[in-house]
Short mmCIF file of C-alpha atoms and ligand atoms in Angstrom, two decimals:
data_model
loop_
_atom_site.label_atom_id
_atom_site.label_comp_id
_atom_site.label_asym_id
_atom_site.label_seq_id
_atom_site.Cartn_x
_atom_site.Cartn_y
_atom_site.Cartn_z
CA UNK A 434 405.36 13.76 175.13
CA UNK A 435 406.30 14.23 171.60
CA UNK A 436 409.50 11.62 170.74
CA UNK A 437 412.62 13.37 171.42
CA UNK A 438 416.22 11.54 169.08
CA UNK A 439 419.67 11.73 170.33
CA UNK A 440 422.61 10.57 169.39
CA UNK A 441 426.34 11.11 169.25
CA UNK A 442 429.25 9.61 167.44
CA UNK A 443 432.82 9.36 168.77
CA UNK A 444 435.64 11.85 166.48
CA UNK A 445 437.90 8.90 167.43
CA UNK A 446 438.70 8.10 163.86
CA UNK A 447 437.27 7.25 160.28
CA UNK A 448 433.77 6.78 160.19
CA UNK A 449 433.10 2.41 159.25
CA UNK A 450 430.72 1.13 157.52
CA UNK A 451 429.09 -0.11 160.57
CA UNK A 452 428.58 3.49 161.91
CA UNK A 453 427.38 4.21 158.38
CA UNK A 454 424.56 1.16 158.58
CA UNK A 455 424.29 0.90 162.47
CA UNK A 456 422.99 5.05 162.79
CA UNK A 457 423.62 7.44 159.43
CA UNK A 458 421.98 5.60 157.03
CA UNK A 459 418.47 6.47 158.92
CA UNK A 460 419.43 9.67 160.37
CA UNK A 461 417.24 11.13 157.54
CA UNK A 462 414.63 9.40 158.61
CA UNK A 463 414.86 9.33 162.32
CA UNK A 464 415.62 13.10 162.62
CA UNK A 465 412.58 13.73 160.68
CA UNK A 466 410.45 11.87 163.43
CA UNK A 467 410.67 14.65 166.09
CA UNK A 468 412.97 16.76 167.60
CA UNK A 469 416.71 16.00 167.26
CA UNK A 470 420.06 16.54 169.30
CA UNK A 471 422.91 15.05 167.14
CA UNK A 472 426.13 15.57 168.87
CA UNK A 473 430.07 14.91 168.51
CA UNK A 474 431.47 13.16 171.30
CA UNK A 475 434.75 15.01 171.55
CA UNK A 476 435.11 14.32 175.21
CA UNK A 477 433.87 11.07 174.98
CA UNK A 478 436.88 10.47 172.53
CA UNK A 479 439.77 12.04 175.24
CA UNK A 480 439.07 8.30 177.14
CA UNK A 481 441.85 7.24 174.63
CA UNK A 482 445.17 8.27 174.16
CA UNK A 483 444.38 10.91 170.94
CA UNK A 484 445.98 13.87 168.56
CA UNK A 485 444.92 17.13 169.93
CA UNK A 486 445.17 17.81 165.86
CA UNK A 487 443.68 14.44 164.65
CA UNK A 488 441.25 14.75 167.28
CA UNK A 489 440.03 18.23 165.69
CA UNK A 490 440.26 17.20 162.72
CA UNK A 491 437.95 14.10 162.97
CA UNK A 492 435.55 16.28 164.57
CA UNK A 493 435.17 18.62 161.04
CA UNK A 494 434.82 15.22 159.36
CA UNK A 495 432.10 14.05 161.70
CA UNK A 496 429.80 17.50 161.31
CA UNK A 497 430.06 17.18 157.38
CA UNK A 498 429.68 13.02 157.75
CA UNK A 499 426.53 14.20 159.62
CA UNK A 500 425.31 16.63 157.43
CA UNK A 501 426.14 14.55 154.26
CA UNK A 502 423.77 11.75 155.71
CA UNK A 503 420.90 13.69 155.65
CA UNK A 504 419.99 15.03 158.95
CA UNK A 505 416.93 17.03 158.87
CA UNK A 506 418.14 20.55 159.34
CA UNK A 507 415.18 22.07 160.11
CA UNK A 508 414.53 19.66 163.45
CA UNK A 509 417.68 18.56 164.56
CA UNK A 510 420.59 20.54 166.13
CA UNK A 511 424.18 19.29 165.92
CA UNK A 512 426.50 20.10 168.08
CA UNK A 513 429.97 19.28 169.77
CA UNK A 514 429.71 18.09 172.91
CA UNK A 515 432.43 20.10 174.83
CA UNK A 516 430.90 23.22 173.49
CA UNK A 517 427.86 22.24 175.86
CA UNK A 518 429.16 23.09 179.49
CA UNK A 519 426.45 21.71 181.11
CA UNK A 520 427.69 17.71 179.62
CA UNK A 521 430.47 17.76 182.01
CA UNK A 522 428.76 19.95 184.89
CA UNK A 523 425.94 17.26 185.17
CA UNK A 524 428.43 14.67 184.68
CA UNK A 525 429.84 16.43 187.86
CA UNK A 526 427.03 15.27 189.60
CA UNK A 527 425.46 12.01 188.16
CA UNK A 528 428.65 10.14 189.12
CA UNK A 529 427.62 10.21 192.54
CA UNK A 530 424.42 7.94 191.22
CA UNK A 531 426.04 5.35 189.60
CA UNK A 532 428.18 2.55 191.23
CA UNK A 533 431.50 0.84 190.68
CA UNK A 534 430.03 -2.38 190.42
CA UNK A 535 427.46 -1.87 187.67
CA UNK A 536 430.04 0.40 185.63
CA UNK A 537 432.73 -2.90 185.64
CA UNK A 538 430.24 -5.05 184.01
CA UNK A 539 429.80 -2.90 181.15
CA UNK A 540 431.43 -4.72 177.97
CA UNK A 541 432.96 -1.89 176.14
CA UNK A 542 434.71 -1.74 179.33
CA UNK A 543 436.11 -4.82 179.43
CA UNK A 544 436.46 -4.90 175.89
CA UNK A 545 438.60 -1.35 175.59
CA UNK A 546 440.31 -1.77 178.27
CA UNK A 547 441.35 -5.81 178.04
CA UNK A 548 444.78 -5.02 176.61
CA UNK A 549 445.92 -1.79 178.80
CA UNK A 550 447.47 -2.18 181.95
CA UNK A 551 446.09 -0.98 184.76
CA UNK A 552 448.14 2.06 185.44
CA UNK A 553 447.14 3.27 181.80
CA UNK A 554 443.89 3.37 181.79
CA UNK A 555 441.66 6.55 182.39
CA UNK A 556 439.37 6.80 184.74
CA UNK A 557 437.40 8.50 181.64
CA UNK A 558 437.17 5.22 180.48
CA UNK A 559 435.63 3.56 183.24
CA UNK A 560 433.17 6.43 183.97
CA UNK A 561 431.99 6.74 180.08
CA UNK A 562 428.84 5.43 180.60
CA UNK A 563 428.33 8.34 183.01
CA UNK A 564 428.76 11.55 180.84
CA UNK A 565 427.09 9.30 178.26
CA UNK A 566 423.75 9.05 180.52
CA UNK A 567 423.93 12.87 180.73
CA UNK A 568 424.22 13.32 177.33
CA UNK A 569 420.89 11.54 176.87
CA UNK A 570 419.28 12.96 180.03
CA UNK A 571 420.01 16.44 179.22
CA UNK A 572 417.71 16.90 176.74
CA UNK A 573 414.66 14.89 177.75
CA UNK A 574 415.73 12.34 175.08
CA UNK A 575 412.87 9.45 174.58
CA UNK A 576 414.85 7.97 171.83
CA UNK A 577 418.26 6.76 171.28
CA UNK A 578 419.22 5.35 168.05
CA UNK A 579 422.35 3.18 168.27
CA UNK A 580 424.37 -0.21 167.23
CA UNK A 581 423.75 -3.04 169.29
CA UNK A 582 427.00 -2.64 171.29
CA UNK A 583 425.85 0.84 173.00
CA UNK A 584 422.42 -1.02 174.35
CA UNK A 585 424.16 -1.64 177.65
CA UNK A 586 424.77 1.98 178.43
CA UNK A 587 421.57 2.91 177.49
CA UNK A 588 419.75 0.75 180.10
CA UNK A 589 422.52 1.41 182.58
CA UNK A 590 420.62 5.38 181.83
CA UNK A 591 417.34 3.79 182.43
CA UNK A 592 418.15 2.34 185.88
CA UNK A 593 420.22 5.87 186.57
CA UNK A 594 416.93 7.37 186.14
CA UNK A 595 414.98 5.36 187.91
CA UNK A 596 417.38 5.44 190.65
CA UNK A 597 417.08 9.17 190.66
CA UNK A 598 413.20 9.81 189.99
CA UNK A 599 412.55 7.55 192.68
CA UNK A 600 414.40 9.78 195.14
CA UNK A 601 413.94 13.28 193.48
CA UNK A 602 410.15 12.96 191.67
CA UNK A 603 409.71 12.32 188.45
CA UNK A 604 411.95 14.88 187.19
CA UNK A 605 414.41 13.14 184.43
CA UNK A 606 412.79 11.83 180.73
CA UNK A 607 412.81 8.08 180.51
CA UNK A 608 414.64 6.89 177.15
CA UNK A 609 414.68 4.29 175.27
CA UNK A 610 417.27 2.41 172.63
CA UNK A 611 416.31 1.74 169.49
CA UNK A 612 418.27 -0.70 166.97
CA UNK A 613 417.88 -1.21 163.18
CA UNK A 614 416.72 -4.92 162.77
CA UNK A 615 419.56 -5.93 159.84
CA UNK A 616 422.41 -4.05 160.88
CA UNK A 617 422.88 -3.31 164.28
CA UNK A 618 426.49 -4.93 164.65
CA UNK A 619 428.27 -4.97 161.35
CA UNK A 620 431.72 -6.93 161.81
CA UNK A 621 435.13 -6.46 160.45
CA UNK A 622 435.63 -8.02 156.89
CA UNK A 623 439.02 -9.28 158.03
CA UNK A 624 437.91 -11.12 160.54
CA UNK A 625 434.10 -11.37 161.11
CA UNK A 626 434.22 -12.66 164.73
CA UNK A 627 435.15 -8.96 165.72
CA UNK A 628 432.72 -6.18 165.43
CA UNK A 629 434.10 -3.46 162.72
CA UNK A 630 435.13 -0.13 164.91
CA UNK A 631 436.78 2.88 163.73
CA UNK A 632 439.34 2.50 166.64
CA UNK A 633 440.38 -0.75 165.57
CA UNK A 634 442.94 -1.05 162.74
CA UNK A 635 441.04 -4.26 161.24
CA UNK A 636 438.24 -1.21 161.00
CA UNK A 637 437.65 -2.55 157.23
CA UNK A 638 435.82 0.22 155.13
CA UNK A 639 435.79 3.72 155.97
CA UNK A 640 433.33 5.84 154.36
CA UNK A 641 435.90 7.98 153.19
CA UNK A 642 438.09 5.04 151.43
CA UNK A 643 438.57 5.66 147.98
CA UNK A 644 435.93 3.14 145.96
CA UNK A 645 438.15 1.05 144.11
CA UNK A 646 439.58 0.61 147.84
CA UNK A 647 436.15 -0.44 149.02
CA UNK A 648 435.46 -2.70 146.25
CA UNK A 649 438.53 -4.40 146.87
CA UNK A 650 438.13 -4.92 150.45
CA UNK A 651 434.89 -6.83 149.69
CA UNK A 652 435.90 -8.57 147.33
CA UNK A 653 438.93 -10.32 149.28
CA UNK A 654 436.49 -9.87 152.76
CA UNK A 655 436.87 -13.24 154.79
CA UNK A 656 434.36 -15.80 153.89
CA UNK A 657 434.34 -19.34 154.68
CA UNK A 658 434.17 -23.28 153.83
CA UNK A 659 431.50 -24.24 151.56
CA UNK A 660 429.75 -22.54 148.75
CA UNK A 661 426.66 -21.93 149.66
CA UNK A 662 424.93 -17.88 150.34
CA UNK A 663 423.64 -18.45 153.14
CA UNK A 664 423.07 -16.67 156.66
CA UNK A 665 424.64 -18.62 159.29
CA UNK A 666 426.14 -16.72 161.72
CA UNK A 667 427.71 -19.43 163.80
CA UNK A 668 429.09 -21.79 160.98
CA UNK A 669 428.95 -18.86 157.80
CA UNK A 670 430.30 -15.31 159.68
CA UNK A 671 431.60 -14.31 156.78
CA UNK A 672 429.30 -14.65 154.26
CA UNK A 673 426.33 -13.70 157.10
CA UNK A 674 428.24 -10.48 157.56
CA UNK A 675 428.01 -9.72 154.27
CA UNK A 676 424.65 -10.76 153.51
CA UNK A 677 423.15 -8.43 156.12
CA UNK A 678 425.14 -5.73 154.66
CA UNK A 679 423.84 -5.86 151.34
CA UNK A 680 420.34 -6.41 152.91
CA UNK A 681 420.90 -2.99 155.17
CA UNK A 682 421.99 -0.86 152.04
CA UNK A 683 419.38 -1.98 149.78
CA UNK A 684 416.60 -1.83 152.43
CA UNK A 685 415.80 -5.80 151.91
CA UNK A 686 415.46 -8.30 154.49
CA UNK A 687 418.46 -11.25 155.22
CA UNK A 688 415.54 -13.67 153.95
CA UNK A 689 415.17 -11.49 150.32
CA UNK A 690 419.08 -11.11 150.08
CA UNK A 691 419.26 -14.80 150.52
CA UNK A 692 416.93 -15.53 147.77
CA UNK A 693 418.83 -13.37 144.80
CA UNK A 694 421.71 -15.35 146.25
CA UNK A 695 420.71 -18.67 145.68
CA UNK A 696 422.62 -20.35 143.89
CA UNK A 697 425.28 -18.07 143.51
CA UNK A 698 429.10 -18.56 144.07
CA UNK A 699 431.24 -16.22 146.43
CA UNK A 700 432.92 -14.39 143.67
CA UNK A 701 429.55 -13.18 141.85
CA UNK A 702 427.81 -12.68 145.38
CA UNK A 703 430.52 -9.98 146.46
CA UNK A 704 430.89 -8.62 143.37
CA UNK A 705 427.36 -7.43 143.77
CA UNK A 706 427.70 -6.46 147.89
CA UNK A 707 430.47 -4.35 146.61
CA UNK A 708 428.29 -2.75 143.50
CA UNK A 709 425.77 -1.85 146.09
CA UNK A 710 428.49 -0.40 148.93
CA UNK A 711 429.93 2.16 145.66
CA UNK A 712 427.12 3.10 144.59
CA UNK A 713 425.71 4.25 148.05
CA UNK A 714 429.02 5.66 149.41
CA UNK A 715 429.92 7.00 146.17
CA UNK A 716 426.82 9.66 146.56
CA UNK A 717 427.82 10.08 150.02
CA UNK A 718 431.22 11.09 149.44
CA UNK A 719 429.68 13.51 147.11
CA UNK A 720 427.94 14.73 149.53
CA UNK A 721 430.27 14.95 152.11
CA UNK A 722 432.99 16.84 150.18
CA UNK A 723 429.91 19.82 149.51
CA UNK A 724 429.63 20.22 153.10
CA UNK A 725 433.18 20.16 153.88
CA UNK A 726 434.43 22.36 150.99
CA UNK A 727 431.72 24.99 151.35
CA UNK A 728 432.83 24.61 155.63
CA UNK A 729 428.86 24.44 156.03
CA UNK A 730 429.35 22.75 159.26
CA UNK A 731 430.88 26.18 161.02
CA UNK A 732 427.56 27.81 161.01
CA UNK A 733 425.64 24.69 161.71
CA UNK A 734 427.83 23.94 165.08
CA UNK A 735 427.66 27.77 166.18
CA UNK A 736 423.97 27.67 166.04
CA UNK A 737 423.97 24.08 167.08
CA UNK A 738 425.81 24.82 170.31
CA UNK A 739 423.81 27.99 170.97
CA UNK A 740 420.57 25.67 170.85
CA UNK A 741 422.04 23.21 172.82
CA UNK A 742 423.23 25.22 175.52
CA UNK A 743 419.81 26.69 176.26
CA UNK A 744 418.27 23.12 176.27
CA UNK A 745 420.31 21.95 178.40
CA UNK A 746 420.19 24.39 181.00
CA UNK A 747 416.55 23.28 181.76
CA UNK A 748 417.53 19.74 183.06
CA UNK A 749 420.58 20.68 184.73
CA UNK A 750 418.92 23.87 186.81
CA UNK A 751 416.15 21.16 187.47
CA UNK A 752 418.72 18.82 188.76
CA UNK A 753 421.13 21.30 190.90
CA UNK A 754 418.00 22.26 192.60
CA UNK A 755 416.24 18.32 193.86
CA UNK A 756 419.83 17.79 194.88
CA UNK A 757 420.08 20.42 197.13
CA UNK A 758 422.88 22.93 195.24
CA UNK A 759 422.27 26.41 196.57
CA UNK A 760 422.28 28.65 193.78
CA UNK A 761 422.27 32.60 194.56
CA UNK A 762 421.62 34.65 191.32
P1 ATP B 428 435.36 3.23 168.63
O1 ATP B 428 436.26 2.14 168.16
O2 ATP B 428 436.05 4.55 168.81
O3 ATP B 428 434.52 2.84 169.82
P2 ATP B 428 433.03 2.78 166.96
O4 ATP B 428 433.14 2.44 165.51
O5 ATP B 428 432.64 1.69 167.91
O6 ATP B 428 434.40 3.47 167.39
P3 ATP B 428 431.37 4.72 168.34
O7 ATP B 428 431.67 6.18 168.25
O8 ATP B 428 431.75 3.99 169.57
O9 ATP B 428 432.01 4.00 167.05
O10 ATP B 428 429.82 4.48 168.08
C1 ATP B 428 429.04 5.31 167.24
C2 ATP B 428 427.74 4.61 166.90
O11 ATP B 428 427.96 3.60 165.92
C3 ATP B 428 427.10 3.90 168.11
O12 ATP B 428 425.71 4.07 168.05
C4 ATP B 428 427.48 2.46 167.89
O13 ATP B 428 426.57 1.57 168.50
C5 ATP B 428 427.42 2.36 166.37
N1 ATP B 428 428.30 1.30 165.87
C6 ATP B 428 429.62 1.20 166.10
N2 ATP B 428 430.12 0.11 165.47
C7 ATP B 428 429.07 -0.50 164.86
C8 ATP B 428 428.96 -1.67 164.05
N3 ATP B 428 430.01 -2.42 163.79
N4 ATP B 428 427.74 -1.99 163.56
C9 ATP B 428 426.65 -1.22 163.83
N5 ATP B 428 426.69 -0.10 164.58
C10 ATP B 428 427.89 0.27 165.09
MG1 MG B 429 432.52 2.08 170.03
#
């Protein structure tokens, strides 16, 4: 079978840098591979306490953050999740496949829900992983581009479907996760033992942030004792985190970004990570302010969701049939 992409983005806030490194700075490439899905992950985003308004809002700024990083228009659909019935109808049913146990060992989990108590959290929250195996199952997905943090739910999918080919037939596409090799978990330039999130107010750099905003984030960006550029992630977080940034923008390995480095103090070395951050999100805030202005993404989501909706259709009719749903027109 010809390789298949989805993936989906939270409207949960401003877009990071480590969204920007960890997915859109491929997209261009990956949805040029094969067929795409691209969807916003409005529901996905209700499993925290949100702004109907904000929430809406964010989800404009996702489409055009989308379209402004390139998707291939001509192969890949975008689309907003809730305007896809079938995400929550299959959900419906898939939550009767996976168990309690598995779902409380998943870290975002843990992670997201570490600080709430108990009689505030969602049951959303818990049962993410759920809709977000749908999401992927839906439309025979074979690939699933994502930061490193999101590689638990994916093979959480991958046992889901094994679970439920080995009792239906073969009847649900097996995918796969794929990661970039420098960049799959950017952290927060505050405090690089955290991973940088767009839910978190140490977020760091938002693709939207004014530059000299960005630039000056960088340049007072954590680092730490010694002198040396040099990737360390244990001893040197702060100066690793930075080094595999510059390596993901300018398409260089951690081993090449060390070398122009050497020898180089802090000051000059994030002058330069910063030079290279402007430059690329300057031309992507270009970018993104065409799509948004012109409201490009209104057509593109109308046609997305038609596209999606017949897609998705397939699987779920397949599905509501092997498990025995008696359907009468
Ligand atoms: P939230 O705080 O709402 O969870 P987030 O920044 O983690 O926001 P998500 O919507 O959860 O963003 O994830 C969108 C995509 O970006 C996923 O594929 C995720 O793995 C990837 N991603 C998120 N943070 C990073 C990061 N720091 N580095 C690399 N990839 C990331
Ligand atoms: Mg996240």
């Amino acid at each position: 079978m010809a390789e298949r992409i989805l993936t989906g983005i939270k409207p949960t806030g401003q877009l990071t840098l480590g969204n920007y490194i960890g997915v859109l700075k491929n997209l261009k490439e990956t949805t040029s591979r094969g067929e795409s899905f691209i969807f916003i992950a409005d529901l996905h985003a209700l499993t925290l306490p949100i702004e109907p308004e904000v929430l809406r809002q964010n989800s404009i700024n996702l489409a055009c953050i989308y379209l402004a990083a390139g998707m291939n228009r001509e192969k890949a659909v975008l689309f907003l999740q809730s305007e896809v019935s079938a995400h929550a109808e299959l959900n419906a049913i898939m939550q009767n496949y996976l168990y309690m146990g598995e779902l409380s060992r998943m870290t975002q989990f843990k992670d997201k829900s570490a600080k709430m108590k108990e009689n505030a959290i969602g049951l959303g929250l818990f049962a993410y992983p759920v809709l977000m195996a749908c999401d992927i199952v839906l439309y025979n997905a074979t690939t699933i581009p994502v930061g490193e943090d999101q590689i638990q739910h994916v093979e959480l999918t991958r046992d889901l479907v094994k679970r439920f080919n080995n009792r239906y037939g073969d009847l649900l596409q097996m995918p796969k996760y794929e990661v970039r090799k420098v960049g799959a978990r950017i952290m927060s330039l505050s405090d690089p033992t955290v991973k940088m999130s767009k839910s978190d107010p140490k977020g760091d750099i938002f693709l939207l942030d004014d530059l000299a905003v960005v630039r000056k984030k960088i340049m007072s960006a954590v680092t730490d004792m010694g002198c040396e550029v040099k990737y360390d992630e244990e001893n040197k977080p702060g100066i690793s985190n930075l080094l595999t940034i510059y390596a993901a923008l300018k398409g260089v390995s951690i081993e090449e970004a060390e070398k122009t480095f050497e020898g180089s103090r802090y000051g000059d070395f994030k002058k330069a990570v910063a030079d290279v951050a402007c430059e690329e999100l300057g031309a992507f805030q270009e970018r993104y302010h065409y799509f948004l202005d012109n409201k490009i993404y209104e057509e593109v989501l109308r046609e997305g969701a038609k596209k999606a909706n017949e897609e998705s259709q397939k699987v779920l009719k397949k599905v509501k049939q092997a498990v025995g749903l008696l359907t009468v027109n």
